[in-house]
Each structure stands twice: as structure tokens, then as C-alpha cells.
Short mmCIF file of C-alpha atoms in Angstrom, two decimals:
data_model
loop_
_atom_site.label_atom_id
_atom_site.label_comp_id
_atom_site.label_asym_id
_atom_site.label_seq_id
_atom_site.Cartn_x
_atom_site.Cartn_y
_atom_site.Cartn_z
CA MET J 1 44.85 68.48 -73.26
CA THR J 2 45.73 65.45 -74.32
CA ALA J 3 42.56 62.63 -74.62
CA MET J 4 43.39 60.60 -71.05
CA ASP J 5 42.62 64.39 -70.12
CA GLU J 6 39.29 64.65 -71.20
CA HIS J 7 38.40 61.19 -70.45
CA ASP J 8 39.43 62.89 -67.26
CA ASP J 9 37.94 66.15 -66.80
CA ARG J 10 34.49 64.15 -68.46
CA VAL J 11 33.81 62.52 -65.95
CA LYS J 12 34.88 64.48 -62.76
CA GLN J 13 32.94 67.60 -64.73
CA PHE J 14 30.17 65.42 -64.52
CA THR J 15 30.23 64.12 -61.24
CA GLU J 16 30.67 67.61 -59.38
CA PHE J 17 27.83 68.61 -61.18
CA ARG J 18 25.54 65.90 -60.01
CA GLN J 19 26.44 67.09 -56.71
CA ARG J 20 26.40 70.04 -56.77
CA MET J 21 22.52 70.01 -58.23
CA ASN J 22 21.71 67.36 -56.42
CA GLN J 23 22.61 69.61 -53.02
CA ARG J 24 21.48 72.47 -54.33
CA ILE J 25 18.06 71.10 -54.81
CA LEU J 26 17.77 68.92 -51.53
CA ASP J 27 18.76 72.24 -49.51
CA GLU J 28 15.09 73.77 -50.77
CA PRO J 29 11.74 72.72 -48.39
CA ASN J 30 9.78 70.66 -50.07
CA GLN J 31 9.35 67.25 -48.96
CA VAL J 32 8.07 65.71 -52.93
CA VAL J 33 11.16 65.83 -53.93
CA ARG J 34 13.26 64.86 -51.04
CA ARG J 35 11.18 62.21 -51.27
CA PHE J 36 11.30 60.77 -54.62
CA PHE J 37 15.20 61.37 -54.36
CA SER J 38 14.91 59.00 -50.97
CA LEU J 39 12.96 56.24 -53.24
CA ASP J 40 15.20 56.43 -55.50
CA THR J 41 18.07 56.00 -52.84
CA GLN J 42 15.82 52.76 -51.69
CA THR J 43 14.98 51.44 -54.84
CA TYR J 44 18.54 50.96 -56.01
CA GLN J 45 19.81 49.00 -53.34
CA ALA J 46 19.56 45.06 -52.75
CA GLY J 47 16.60 43.94 -51.88
CA ALA J 48 15.39 40.69 -53.54
CA LEU J 49 18.01 41.49 -57.01
CA ASP J 50 21.01 41.94 -55.31
CA VAL J 51 22.68 45.76 -56.31
CA LYS J 52 23.74 44.70 -59.60
CA THR J 53 21.06 43.39 -61.14
CA LYS J 54 19.52 46.66 -60.49
CA GLU J 55 21.58 48.73 -61.70
CA LEU J 56 22.19 46.79 -65.11
CA CYS J 57 17.69 47.36 -64.79
CA GLY J 58 18.91 50.91 -65.01
CA LEU J 59 21.20 51.05 -67.57
CA VAL J 60 19.02 49.44 -70.38
CA ALA J 61 15.92 51.56 -69.11
CA SER J 62 17.95 54.74 -68.73
CA MET J 63 19.35 53.60 -72.41
CA VAL J 64 15.76 53.12 -73.11
CA LEU J 65 14.76 56.52 -72.35
CA ARG J 66 18.29 57.64 -73.68
CA CYS J 67 18.87 59.54 -71.27
CA ASP J 68 22.86 60.11 -71.55
CA ASP J 69 22.89 61.43 -68.12
CA CYS J 70 21.23 58.62 -66.07
CA ILE J 71 22.79 56.50 -68.00
CA SER J 72 27.16 57.78 -67.71
CA TYR J 73 25.73 57.29 -64.01
CA HIS J 74 24.27 53.93 -64.88
CA VAL J 75 27.67 53.18 -66.09
CA ALA J 76 29.76 54.00 -63.75
CA GLN J 77 26.94 52.83 -60.73
CA CYS J 78 27.63 48.69 -62.77
CA ARG J 79 31.30 48.94 -63.05
CA ASP J 80 31.01 49.85 -58.87
CA ALA J 81 29.19 47.12 -58.62
CA GLY J 82 31.02 44.68 -60.37
CA VAL J 83 29.74 44.84 -63.16
CA ASN J 84 32.71 43.67 -65.64
CA ARG J 85 32.66 45.25 -69.79
CA ALA J 86 31.09 41.52 -71.20
CA GLU J 87 28.45 41.63 -68.73
CA MET J 88 28.00 45.65 -70.02
CA PHE J 89 27.77 45.05 -73.30
CA GLU J 90 25.17 42.64 -72.55
CA ALA J 91 23.35 44.71 -70.94
CA PHE J 92 24.02 47.61 -74.01
CA SER J 93 21.88 45.06 -76.32
CA ILE J 94 19.22 44.71 -74.41
CA GLY J 95 18.66 48.34 -74.28
CA LEU J 96 20.07 48.61 -78.18
CA VAL J 97 17.44 46.03 -79.13
CA VAL J 98 14.22 47.33 -77.41
CA GLY J 99 15.02 50.81 -78.44
CA GLY J 100 16.07 50.67 -81.71
CA SER J 101 18.47 52.35 -83.89
CA ILE J 102 17.54 55.95 -81.70
CA VAL J 103 20.02 54.09 -79.20
CA ILE J 104 23.03 53.96 -81.19
CA PRO J 105 24.04 57.76 -79.98
CA HIS J 106 23.56 56.75 -76.66
CA LEU J 107 25.08 53.98 -76.95
CA ARG J 108 28.77 55.51 -78.43
CA ARG J 109 29.08 58.14 -75.57
CA ALA J 110 27.68 55.01 -72.52
CA VAL J 111 30.61 53.33 -74.62
CA ASP J 112 32.98 56.27 -74.47
CA PHE J 113 31.98 57.55 -70.61
CA LEU J 114 32.70 53.94 -69.69
CA ASP J 115 36.27 53.70 -71.59
CA ARG J 116 37.29 57.00 -70.16
CA LEU J 117 35.95 55.71 -66.94
CA GLU J 118 38.63 52.78 -67.22
CA THR J 119 41.40 54.20 -68.67
CA GLY J 120 40.69 56.95 -65.80
CA ASP J 121 41.50 57.11 -62.40
CA ALA J 122 38.18 59.85 -61.41
CA ALA J 123 35.60 59.60 -59.14
CA THR J 124 32.81 58.13 -59.99
CA PRO J 125 29.12 59.42 -58.59
CA GLY J 126 28.02 57.99 -55.18
CA ALA J 127 25.60 55.61 -55.76
CA HIS J 128 22.45 56.89 -55.67
CA ASP J 129 23.74 59.84 -52.86
CA HIS J 130 21.32 62.59 -53.00
CA GLY J 131 22.44 65.32 -50.87
#
């Protein structure tokens, strides 16, 4: 497997797993889960803050909380919202300063995921679409 195949494969696996499991979760008749997913969707819609700003906030929060799935998701959403590489690295720097050196391994994986998105034509996860 080439490096490009590995790049595409990671993005594809992440996206497919997320979509499959979100659908599986939403197939359950649990209103609390459904309402939480709906709240997440509504939170990232444009309002007083635009989508780009909200996704950057989500990225920084995810870095500080050290959630690799969330980081990858928000990297993809930021990219889709028009965040350029320089803006992404400014957000990474905020996450690093707030979270400290323990964020560095997550920063590495975030940059790797961004590189994979930029070098491949793999589909990114749907924007806050839980079903």
C-alpha cells in the first residue's frame, strides 16, 4: 500500500465509521441521544458567529480535550468551511497553549489528518449530520 493509499484510507475509514455508527445510534428510540445530536447540529450552524469561526472553536476545544476523533472531524469541517492552512495552524497554536505539551501528540495526528485531506480526494465527513 502506498503512502497516498494510506492517506485516503484513514480519511475514508474515519468517515465511513462515523456515518455508520451515527446511523446505528440514531436508529435506537432514545430521545436524549437524539436531542443531544440535534443540539450539536444546531450549535454549529451560522448565527452570531459564522460556521468557520464555530468550527475553529470546536477544533480548539477538541484539542484541549484531547479527542482525536473530534479533532479529525473538526479539521475536516474547518477545511470545508474555508479555513486555510495558516488559520488552521493558528487554531492549533491556541489549542497547544491552552492544553499544554500533552496536546503535542494530538497536534501531530491533526496535522497528519490535514495533510491526508489536502493530498487526497477522499470525502470528508458530513457537517454535523448525525443521520
